[in-house]
Amino acid sequence: MGDYRPRLRGQLKSAFMNLTKDETRTLVIGDLHEPFCLDGYLKFCKETYKKYNCNNVVFIGDVIDNHYSSYHETDADGMGGKYELDDAVKRLSKWYKAFPNAYVTLGNHDRIIVRKAQTSNIPSKWIKEFKEVLETPNWNFVTEVYFDGVRYVHGDKSGKPRMSAKRDMVSTVSGHFHTDMYCEWYFGKTRAIFALATGCGVDSKSYAMGYMQGGKKEAIGVGVVVSDHTAFNVKMEM
């Protein structure tokens, strides 16, 4: 197959060079809350990864729901702990197959079991690592992670990205707030930063998302960040 690049001219050549140059191109996947993720969200994420030539993946947290062990009211007709976890691991295996090397910023739902262990005064040595429990050995579970000076964090502790970006003066990407999807830029004397809310992939009709029903519509989508200079949302067509 011949080299077609010399035939590109003008804007087409510029677009190709921008799409293929060596820089971090991150797909930011919103809250999954498995096993209560929306059907079709995985396919949408894979298509978006390919469309924008991404080479890095961050799951913005709450990859599992842990509804059965919530600090809030649980559904009496819902799955017990073993069955919900087994179902979540099974569904996460498809995400792991699609994105075997990824970062996961730990969300409040991911941490429920660890928090309850602390409440019960159980030493951390008794607790397995997330990657072992969820059978995702190559995923990196972190509180936050930086690429090209951009912070990726779940958002339950840091707050909404438009607030935390300006407060800490660092470009920030976060999730947690299921009805938020936006990208805003803030310009100072010497530099610009952005705040990106990813949206999510939850199925609001599932019993675990009962608290959302009748309220504001969830924002289904992802974020794409190129180095530290370009950031935007991609909405999933329903």
Backbone as a ProteinNet text record, in pm:
[ID]
protein_1_A
[PRIMARY]
MGDYRPRLRGQLKSAFMNLTKDETRTLVIGDLHEPFCLDGYLKFCKETYKKYNCNNVVFIGDVIDNHYSSYHETDADGMGGKYELDDAVKRLSKWYKAFPNAYVTLGNHDRIIVRKAQTSNIPSKWIKEFKEVLETPNWNFVTEVYFDGVRYVHGDKSGKPRMSAKRDMVSTVSGHFHTDMYCEWYFGKTRAIFALATGCGVDSKSYAMGYMQGGKKEAIGVGVVVSDHTAFNVKMEM
[TERTIARY]
84.5	0	88.4	70.6	157	136.1	230.7	221.2	137.5	20.8	-73.1	-53.7	34.6	48	93.7	187.8	230.3	119.2	10.6	-98.6	-190.1	-174.4	-257.5	-205.3	-296.4	-259.7	-347.2	-295.9	-374.7	-434.4	-564.8	-632.1	-636.7	-646.1	-647.1	-514.8	-405.1	-274.4	-259.8	-304.1	-295.9	-378.4	-497	-583.9	-519.4	-459.2	-394.8	-276.6	-195.9	-79.4	-121.1	-227.6	-276.1	-330	-391.2	-452.9	-350.5	-234.1	-137.8	-8.7	9.8	134.9	142.3	263	289.4	254.8	134.9	92.7	-17.9	-42.3	-142.4	-282.6	-359.8	-497.6	-585.8	-648.6	-715.6	-865.9	-917	-1061.5	-1097.4	-1189.3	-1231.2	-1372.1	-1381.4	-1507.9	-1579.5	-1706.1	-1783	-1818.6	-1887.1	-1928.4	-2004.6	-1964.8	-2032	-2136.8	-2102.1	-2188.7	-2231.7	-2138.2	-2173	-2220.2	-2319.6	-2377.8	-2498	-2498.5	-2613.7	-2575.7	-2486.9	-2444.8	-2540.8	-2555.2	-2647.7	-2600.1	-2689	-2656.4	-2616.8	-2509.5	-2463.8	-2354.5	-2333.2	-2230.6	-2090.2	-2066	-1934.8	-1906.3	-2001.7	-1982.3	-1952.7	-2026.7	-2005.3	-1864.5	-1816	-1681.5	-1575.4	-1592.6	-1495.7	-1492.6	-1609.5	-1616.9	-1553.3	-1574.5	-1517	-1366	-1316.1	-1171.6	-1107	-1170.1	-1117.2	-1131.9	-1245.2	-1273.4	-1171.8	-1132.3	-1040.7	-897.4	-869.3	-733.5	-671.8	-749.1	-700.1	-592.5	-505.3	-400	-387.8	-486.8	-485.4	-630.4	-654.5	-791.4	-792.3	-886.5	-912.1	-1059.6	-1087.4	-1222.3	-1232.2	-1331	-1334.7	-1390.9	-1417.8	-1455.9	-1597.6	-1628.7	-1755.3	-1774.7	-1673.4	-1687.3	-1784.4	-1800	-1901.4	-1992.8	-2110.3	-2209.5	-2210.2	-2197	-2205.2	-2337.3	-2445.4	-2575.7	-2614.8	-2586.5	-2627.5	-2565.3	-2453.6	-2383.1	-2382.7	-2474.4	-2476.6	-2499.5	-2448.5	-2477.1	-2618.5	-2681.1	-2818.8	-2913.4	-3040.4	-3137.8	-3112.9	-3126.5	-3109.9	-3245	-3251.8	-3375.6	-3393.1	-3503.7	-3529.1	-3540.6	-3573.6	-3587.6	-3461.8	-3357.4	-3235.5	-3149.3	-3039.7	-2947.6	-2872.4	-2839.1	-2753.1	-2609	-2521.3	-2384	-2309.3	-2315.9	-2243.4	-2288.5	-2419.5	-2472.4	-2446.7	-2457.1	-2428	-2280.1	-2192.4	-2049.4	-2013.2	-2066	-2038	-2082.1	-2200.1	-2252.5	-2165.9	-2122.8	-2037.4	-1904.6	-1843.3	-1714.9	-1731.7	-1841	-1867	-1879.8	-1952.4	-1971.7	-1844	-1768.4	-1641.5	-1540.6	-1553.8	-1459.5	-1465.6	-1581.7	-1595.3	-1523.3	-1530.5	-1457.8	-1307.8	-1267.2	-1125.6	-1070.6	-1149.8	-1109.1	-1093.3	-1183	-1178.4	-1064.2	-1039.9	-938.2	-852.6	-760.9	-686.1	-584.1	-545.4	-450.8	-516.3	-555.3	-629.8	-605.5	-636.1	-636.4	-780.5	-802.2	-934.6	-918.8	-981.7	-980.1	-1093	-1057.2	-1152	-1266.3	-1387.4	-1506	-1562.1	-1660.6	-1720.7	-1789.9	-1847.2	-1910.5	-1806.4	-1696.3	-1588.4	-1536	-1531.9	-1467.2	-1560.7	-1686.1	-1782.4	-1733.7	-1685.6	-1644.8	-1525.4	-1429.6	-1313.6	-1357.1	-1450.4	-1499.6	-1568.4	-1645.9	-1715.4	-1617	-1508.6	-1405.2	-1341.7	-1317.8	-1262.7	-1361	-1489.6	-1592.5	-1593	-1563.8	-1562.2	-1425.6	-1332.2	-1198.3	-1120.8	-1141.7	-1068.9	-940.5	-823	-696.4	-693.6	-629.1	-625.9	-559	-475.5	-406.9	-505.2	-624.4	-725.9	-795.9	-779.1	-856.3	-777.5	-840.6	-777.1	-770.9	-679.9	-671.7	-788.6	-826	-938.5	-916.2	-795.7	-768.3	-782.7	-758	-773.7	-920.7	-996.9	-1139.6	-1213.5	-1180.6	-1253.3	-1192.5	-1082.6	-1017.4	-973.3	-909.3	-857.2	-711	-620.2	-482.9	-401.2	-432.8	-352.9	-411.7	-525.7	-581.6	-511.8	-488.4	-425.5	-531.6	-558	-658.6	-588.6	-629.7	-561.9	-665.4	-621.1	-707.9	-724.3	-612.9	-613.4	-490.4	-490.9	-377	-362.9	-239	-210.6	-146.7	-192.6	-128.2	-112	10.7	40.9	-11.2	-6.3	-50.1	-199.3	-276.4	-422.3	-456.1	-537.8	-577.5	-705.7	-704.5	-821.6	-856.9	-979.1	-1020.7	-1171.2	-1219.4	-1361.5	-1452.5	-1428	-1506	-1591.8	-1605.4	-1690.3	-1628.3	-1495.6	-1428.2	-1380	-1338.2	-1282.9	-1391.6	-1514	-1622.6	-1633.6	-1728.7	-1748.3	-1623.9	-1592	-1466.7	-1457.9	-1568.8	-1563.5	-1524	-1551.2	-1512.5	-1368	-1334	-1201.5	-1091	-1121	-1019.3	-979.1	-1077.6	-1047.8	-987.8	-1034.1	-981.5	-833.9	-799.6	-663.4	-576.7	-636.7	-565.3	-496	-570.8	-519.6	-634.2	-608	-710.9	-756.4	-889.3	-944.7	-1055	-1050.6	-1154	-1212.4	-1344.3	-1406.2	-1545.3	-1599	-1732	-1820.1	-1874.4	-1952.3	-2092.1	-2102.2	-2231.2	-2295	-2389.6	-2441.4	-2512.6	-2558.5	-2634.4	-2547.7	-2417.6	-2327.5	-2243	-2242.6	-2152.5	-2119.7	-1995.7	-1956.5	-1804.9	-1756.9	-1616.1	-1609.3	-1543	-1530.8	-1383.5	-1347	-1210.3	-1206.3	-1096.4	-1075.9	-939.6	-937.5	-817.4	-762.7	-633.7	-565.7	-465	-379.2	-279.6	-178	-141	-30.6	-66.9	-184.7	-218.9	-369.3	-409.1	-549.7	-564	-673.2	-704.8	-848.9	-882.3	-1019	-1076.5	-1207	-1280.6	-1372.4	-1361.6	-1443.4	-1518.8	-1651.6	-1737.1	-1772.1	-1745.7	-1748.9	-1886.8	-1988.8	-2111.8	-2094.7	-2183.6	-2177.3	-2234.5	-2239.1	-2294.3	-2397.6	-2462.9	-2553.9	-2690.3	-2752.7	-2890.4	-2983.2	-3041.5	-3122.6	-3251.4	-3285.8	-3406.5	-3381.9	-3255.4	-3223.6	-3263.5	-3289.5	-3335.4	-3228.4	-3101.2	-2994	-2993.4	-3050.7	-3057.2	-3196.1	-3270.1	-3405.9	-3413.6	-3307.6	-3308	-3305.9	-3270.4	-3264.9	-3398.3	-3481.8	-3604.9	-3699.1	-3747.7	-3834.7	-3759.4	-3624.9	-3543.8	-3482.9	-3374.4	-3306.1	-3247.1	-3249.5	-3199.7	-3048.8	-3003.6	-2861.1	-2794.8	-2667.9	-2591.4	-2507	-2538.8	-2468.7	-2361.3	-2237	-2129.4	-1993.6	-1889.8	-1751.3	-1678.4	-1555.7	-1469.2	-1350.1	-1295	-1170.5	-1077	-954.6	-855.3	-728.3	-681.1	-557.7	-450.7	-348.6	-242.3	-306.6	-269.7	-332.1	-397	-411	-455.4	-594.2	-648.8	-778.8	-861.3	-986	-1075.1	-1218.2	-1293.5	-1432	-1511.5	-1643.2	-1735.8	-1787.2	-1819.7	-1886.8	-2012.8	-2128.6	-2257	-2297.3	-2348.8	-2398.3	-2540	-2563.4	-2698.3	-2783.4	-2899.8	-2984.2	-3088
-119.2	0	124.7	211.9	327.6	434.5	527.7	639.9	749.4	776.5	872.4	1013.6	1030	1160.7	1271.7	1247.2	1356.4	1414.4	1339.4	1389.1	1484.8	1493	1583.4	1725.9	1819.2	1959.6	2046.2	2162.4	2263.2	2215.2	2240.1	2207.9	2057.6	1977.9	1832.8	1784.9	1839.6	1801	1845.4	1967.3	2016.2	1929.9	1892.2	1808.6	1673.1	1616	1485.7	1494.2	1597.6	1612.5	1634.2	1710.3	1732	1603.5	1520.3	1397.4	1288.9	1296.3	1187.4	1224.6	1351.1	1386.4	1324.2	1309	1237.3	1323.2	1306.2	1374.6	1293.9	1322.5	1247.3	1286.6	1186.8	1207.9	1117.4	1177.4	1101	1093.9	971.4	949.5	939.7	1025.3	1025.5	967	849.5	776.8	811	844.6	888	774.8	809.3	711.3	595.9	472.1	353.7	297.8	290.4	230.4	89.3	9.6	-128.6	-203.5	-290.3	-340.2	-260.9	-130.9	-47.6	55.5	14.7	102.6	90	197.5	201.8	113.5	34.1	-45.9	46.9	14	94.2	192.6	216.3	313.4	262.6	133.7	77	92.3	59.4	73.9	218.6	310.5	453.3	494.5	446.3	481.7	427	305.7	247.5	325.2	363.5	440.3	578.6	641.7	774.3	765.9	663.1	640.8	632.5	557.9	540.7	668	733.8	853	963.2	981.1	1090.4	1042.4	920	866.8	873.8	836.4	844.9	739.8	769.9	675.6	662.5	714.3	710.8	706.7	635.7	622	646.3	729.7	750.3	724	629	613.4	709.5	797.1	905.9	862.6	734.8	683.5	632	567.2	496.1	395.2	312.5	208	100.5	87.9	-2.5	78.2	23.4	97.8	60.9	-69.7	-116.7	-75.7	-82.7	-38.4	-114.5	-244.8	-329.4	-285.4	-211	-170.4	-19	49.6	195.4	249.5	369.1	439.6	497.7	498.5	547.2	428.1	453.5	345.4	259.4	128.2	35.8	-23.3	-77.5	-137	-275	-295.9	-424.1	-539.2	-508.6	-611.8	-625.3	-553.2	-555.5	-677.2	-686.8	-799	-790.5	-906.9	-912.6	-885.1	-873.7	-833.8	-923.2	-1054.3	-1146.6	-1134.4	-1128.7	-1128.1	-995.3	-885.5	-756.8	-746.8	-790.1	-784.6	-877	-997.9	-1091.3	-1032.7	-970.6	-910.6	-792.6	-711.8	-597.3	-641.7	-743.7	-794.6	-850	-920.5	-976.2	-866.3	-761.5	-651.9	-568.8	-553.6	-480.7	-554.4	-685.8	-761.7	-717	-670.6	-620.1	-485.9	-403.2	-276.5	-301.4	-399.7	-431.4	-485.1	-564.3	-616.5	-502.9	-405.6	-292.8	-197.3	-174.2	-77.9	-142.7	-232.2	-310.6	-230.9	-114.3	-29.6	105.8	130.1	252.6	294.1	421.5	473.8	486.6	459.7	475	565.5	683	769.4	722.8	683.9	620	713.4	662.5	738.8	697.3	771.8	742.6	607.3	563.2	431.2	320.6	342.2	243.2	218.6	324.7	318.6	274.7	243.9	213.9	101.3	-8	-122.8	-86.4	-13.1	30	121.2	211.1	301.7	224.4	121.7	43.5	-39.7	-82.6	-154.3	-61.9	63.5	160.7	188	199	220.7	106.6	-13.8	-132.2	-156	-61.3	-69.8	-192.1	-227.8	-340.1	-287.5	-338.3	-291.5	-311.5	-218.9	-222.6	-347.7	-412.6	-534.4	-644.8	-639.5	-740.2	-715.5	-598.1	-558.7	-585.2	-649.4	-673.9	-544.4	-540.5	-426.4	-429.2	-311.1	-300.8	-387.5	-383.8	-456.7	-607.2	-655.2	-798.3	-835.5	-755.4	-783.9	-775.1	-673.3	-648.9	-720.6	-793.4	-874.6	-790.6	-677.6	-585.4	-554.1	-651.9	-639.2	-524.5	-478.4	-371.7	-232.1	-222.3	-90.4	-29.2	99.1	172.8	251.4	212	278.7	385.9	509.6	622.8	720.8	805.7	912.1	1019.8	1056.8	1150.2	1122.6	1172.3	1151.5	1274	1304.9	1420.4	1375.5	1432.9	1417.4	1556.4	1590.4	1721.4	1836.3	1818.3	1923.9	1930.6	1841.7	1837.9	1736.6	1777.8	1690.2	1615.2	1484.4	1399.2	1345.4	1371	1333.1	1308.6	1219.6	1184.1	1303.3	1376.6	1498.5	1500.1	1387.4	1388.2	1469.1	1476.1	1552.8	1688.2	1693.1	1817.8	1916.5	1865.9	1952.3	1957.3	2033.8	2044.2	2104.7	2061.1	2105.8	2256.2	2323	2468.4	2540.1	2476.4	2533.3	2496.8	2368	2324	2372.4	2388	2438.2	2580.2	2665.3	2804.6	2814.6	2732.3	2735	2695.1	2587.9	2534.9	2581.2	2654.6	2708.4	2599.2	2492.1	2382.5	2327.8	2299.7	2239.9	2108.9	2092.5	1981	1911.4	1778.3	1694.5	1608	1606.7	1522.8	1479.2	1385.6	1329.8	1350.6	1239.2	1235.5	1296.3	1413.3	1479.9	1436	1344.5	1275.2	1365	1479.9	1567.2	1678.5	1676.5	1781.2	1732.1	1810.5	1786.7	1922.8	1964.5	2095.1	2105.4	2202.5	2239.1	2392.1	2448	2593	2630.8	2742.5	2793.1	2921.5	2939.5	3059.6	3118.4	3247.8	3311.4	3413.4	3398	3492.4	3573.5	3643.6	3729	3648.3	3532.5	3458.4	3317.5	3267.2	3131.1	3108.6	2998.8	2960.7	2820.3	2797.8	2665.3	2631.3	2502.1	2462.1	2371.7	2362.5	2271.4	2187.5	2054.7	1966.1	1868.8	1867.9	1769	1664	1538.8	1434.8	1390.6	1405.9	1331.9	1192.8	1100.9	966.7	863.4	738.6	631.1	548.9	606.8	529.5	508.9	398.9	371.4	423.2	538.7	602.9	526.1	428.4	350.1	229.6	202.5	90.9	125.8	22.9	49.4	121	101	165.8	316.7	359.9	502.3	559.2	493.7	537.5	681.1	727.4	865.1	968.8	926.6	1019.2	1030.5	929.3	924.5	1037.9	1108.4	1222.8	1352.2	1343.6	1463.2	1506.8	1582	1632.8	1517.9	1530.6	1426.6	1409.6	1284.1	1258.3	1294	1333.7	1370.7	1250.6	1190.6	1071.1	1111	1086.4	1122.4	1097.9	1148.9	1135.1	1266.5	1272.6	1385.4	1339.9	1429.3	1404.7	1520.8	1489.6	1591.6	1563.3	1663.1	1650.6	1734.2	1665.3	1731.3	1825.6	1954.5	2050.6	2165.7	2148.9	2262.1	2246.7	2124.8	2102	2009.3	2046.7	1964.1	1985.2	1876.3	1888.6	1766.5	1781.8	1673.5	1608.6	1481.1	1410.9	1348.5	1392	1344.9	1216.4	1121.9	998.2	1019.7	985.4	994.7	880.2	914.4	814.3	760.8
0	0	0	-94.9	-111.7	-6.8	2.1	94.9	30.8	89	30.5	83.9	183	246.2	150.7	57.6	-30.1	-116.1	-134.6	-217.7	-142.5	-10.4	68.7	57.1	43.6	29.8	119.7	155.7	224.6	355.3	373.1	497.4	523.1	417.6	434.4	492.7	443.7	495.1	639.9	671.7	809.2	903.7	859.8	942.6	968.3	863.6	878.7	974.9	961	1046.9	1192.6	1215.6	1351.4	1412.7	1329.5	1378.2	1408.3	1346.7	1358.2	1430.9	1468.3	1535.2	1674	1722	1845.9	1966.9	2020.9	2142.6	2208.9	2334.3	2409.6	2365.2	2324.5	2280.7	2367	2466.2	2572.1	2551.8	2551.6	2559.4	2706.8	2751.6	2892.1	2899.7	2957.2	2964	3094	3083.7	3199.9	3294.6	3402.4	3503.9	3437.8	3470	3415.4	3511.6	3638.9	3740.6	3702.6	3649.8	3616.6	3741.2	3726.4	3601.6	3551.9	3575.8	3539.4	3433.2	3343.2	3234.8	3116.5	3043.7	2930.6	2816.3	2761.1	2642.9	2528.1	2461.4	2348.4	2385	2515.3	2555	2523.2	2541.9	2508.8	2360.2	2276.2	2131.7	2095.4	2155.3	2131.2	2171.6	2286.1	2332.3	2238	2191.5	2098.3	1966.4	1919.9	1795.2	1811.8	1926.2	1951.2	1962.7	2029	2041.1	1902.7	1815.6	1680.6	1597.5	1608.3	1527.1	1552.3	1677.3	1710.7	1733.9	1688.2	1689	1829.2	1930.2	2067.7	2094.5	2187.3	2226.3	2377.6	2449.6	2595.5	2643.7	2752.9	2804.9	2954.9	2998.5	3140.8	3167.6	3255.3	3309.2	3426.3	3425.1	3522.3	3657.7	3674.2	3805.8	3814	3928	3946.1	3833	3810.6	3709.1	3756.5	3889.5	3944.3	4036.8	4064.1	4142.1	4290.1	4320.3	4459.9	4525.1	4448.9	4500.8	4627.3	4628.3	4739.9	4872.5	4864.7	4985.2	5004.2	4937.5	4940.8	5081.5	5105.4	5230.6	5228.9	5111.2	5098.8	5090.2	5078.2	5070.5	4946.5	4962.6	4850.5	4812.7	4692	4642.6	4704.6	4772.4	4839.1	4739.6	4615.5	4513.2	4427.5	4462.5	4383.4	4410.8	4335.2	4349.8	4482.3	4537.6	4654.4	4613.7	4712.8	4688	4590.6	4608.6	4522.5	4377.5	4356.6	4220.5	4149.9	4224.2	4160.9	4124.1	4214.8	4186.1	4070.5	4069.7	3959.8	3826.6	3826.1	3703	3660	3757.2	3726.1	3667.3	3726.6	3676.2	3535	3511.7	3378.7	3274.6	3308.6	3213.4	3197.4	3304.8	3294.8	3208.1	3197.9	3114.9	2968.7	2924.6	2788	2773.3	2875.9	2874.3	2878	2956.8	2968.4	2836.2	2768.7	2639	2538	2543.4	2450.2	2483.5	2612.9	2657.9	2766.7	2728.3	2827	2906.8	2858.1	2929.8	2953.6	3077	3106.7	3250.8	3276.7	3412.4	3459.5	3586.9	3648.3	3769.6	3765.4	3883.8	3976.1	4095.3	4185.9	4223.9	4209.7	4244.6	4379.1	4425.8	4555.5	4559.3	4447.2	4444.2	4440.4	4370.8	4369.4	4510.8	4591.1	4722	4834.9	4805.4	4911.7	5002.6	4944.9	5026.2	5113.9	5057.4	5134.5	5249	5220.6	5324.3	5436.8	5400.5	5502.4	5583.5	5519.6	5593.9	5697.7	5657.2	5751.3	5864.7	5831.1	5932	6033.9	5985.3	6072	6134.3	6112.7	6171.4	6123.2	5994.9	5934.8	5872.6	5909.9	5852.4	5701.1	5632.4	5485.3	5431.3	5511.6	5466.5	5430.5	5487.9	5458.7	5325.1	5268	5150.8	5022.5	4925.3	4795.9	4714.2	4618.2	4528.4	4430.7	4382.3	4288.6	4165.8	4110.2	3986.6	4004.8	4128	4155.3	4165.5	4238.4	4255.3	4122.3	4043.3	3919	3799	3822.5	3718.6	3600.1	3633.9	3532.4	3565.7	3549.8	3600.7	3543.2	3423.8	3362.5	3382.1	3447.9	3475.3	3596	3589.4	3698.1	3774.2	3897.3	3980.3	4063.7	4046.6	4109	4164.3	4255.7	4304.9	4198.9	4137.1	4025.6	3941.5	3817.9	3729.4	3639.9	3601.7	3517.4	3387.3	3277.3	3147.2	3087	3052.2	2992.4	3078.5	3209.8	3300.4	3322.4	3260	3277.2	3386.6	3481.1	3591.4	3556.7	3584.1	3568.1	3707	3752	3886.8	3884.4	3971.8	3965.9	3989.5	4097.8	4120.3	4244.5	4313.2	4432.8	4545.9	4550.5	4654.8	4604.3	4478.3	4423.8	4382.3	4358.5	4314.9	4163.6	4113.4	3969.4	3904.3	3782.6	3721.4	3699.7	3670.9	3650.5	3780.7	3893.3	4021.4	4056	4044	4087.6	3994.7	3864	3771.2	3807.4	3834.2	3870.2	4010.5	4100.4	4237.5	4241.1	4167.7	4172.4	4056.3	3962.1	3846.8	3765.8	3739.6	3658.4	3573.7	3447.8	3362.5	3424.7	3434.3	3510.8	3433.5	3435.2	3375.3	3485.5	3498.6	3601.1	3559.3	3637.6	3612.2	3733.4	3786.1	3910.3	3896.6	3834	3820.5	3688.1	3696.9	3579.1	3479.6	3522.6	3432.2	3372.5	3399.9	3350.6	3233.5	3127.3	3014.6	2953.8	2968.3	2914.7	2909.9	2833.5	2833	2831.1	2930.3	2941.3	2952.4	2887.5	2892.9	2974.1	3048.1	3128.7	3092.3	3062.9	3010.4	3108.6	3142.9	3229.2	3151.1	3220	3155.9	3075.4	3129.7	3067.7	3022.4	3057.5	3017.6	3021.9	2963.1	2960.6	3018.1	3088.7	3140.6	3103.5	3112.4	3079.2	3187.7	3187.1	3275.4	3187.7	3199.2	3117.6	3206.3	3193.9	3258.8	3155.2	3184.8	3081.9	3037.9	3125.6	3101.7	3160.1	3127.9	3187.6	3091.1	3139.5	3057.1	3130.5	3231.8	3316.5	3250.4	3287.4	3245.5	3354.3	3331.9	3435.5	3464.6	3379.9	3403.3	3493.6	3526.3	3614.5	3757.7	3837.9	3974.9	4057.4	4024.5	4099.6	4077.9	3965.7	3935.1	3961.6	4050.2	4079.3	4127	4193.1	4244.9	4133.2	4010.1	3897.5	3824.7	3841.2	3763.8	3803.4	3701.1	3723.7	3740.4	3739.8	3754.9	3623.2	3632.5	3514.9	3432.7	3302	3212.7	3226.6	3235.8	3242	3108.6	3114.6	2995.6	2954.5	2841.2	2796	2694.4	2729.4	2638	2699.2	2632.5	2676.8	2653.5	2700.1	2670.5	2588.5	2510	2436.4	2465.5	2505.8	2537.9	2459.5	2386.5	2310	2377.9	2433.7	2508.9	2610.9	2610	2700.3	2624.7	2491.3	2410	2348.9	2349.5	2286.8	2374.7	2399	2480.6	2433.2	2423.9	2380.6	2425.3	2421.8	2454.6	2327.3	2337.5	2229.2	2287.9	2238.8	2289.7	2217.9	2292.7	2233.1	2183.5	2059.6	2003.8	2058.9	2112	2176.9	2077.8
[MASK]
++++++++++++++++++++++++++++++++++++++++++++++++++++++++++++++++++++++++++++++++++++++++++++++++++++++++++++++++++++++++++++++++++++++++++++++++++++++++++++++++++++++++++++++++++++++++++++++++++++++++++++++++++++++++++++++++++++++++++++++

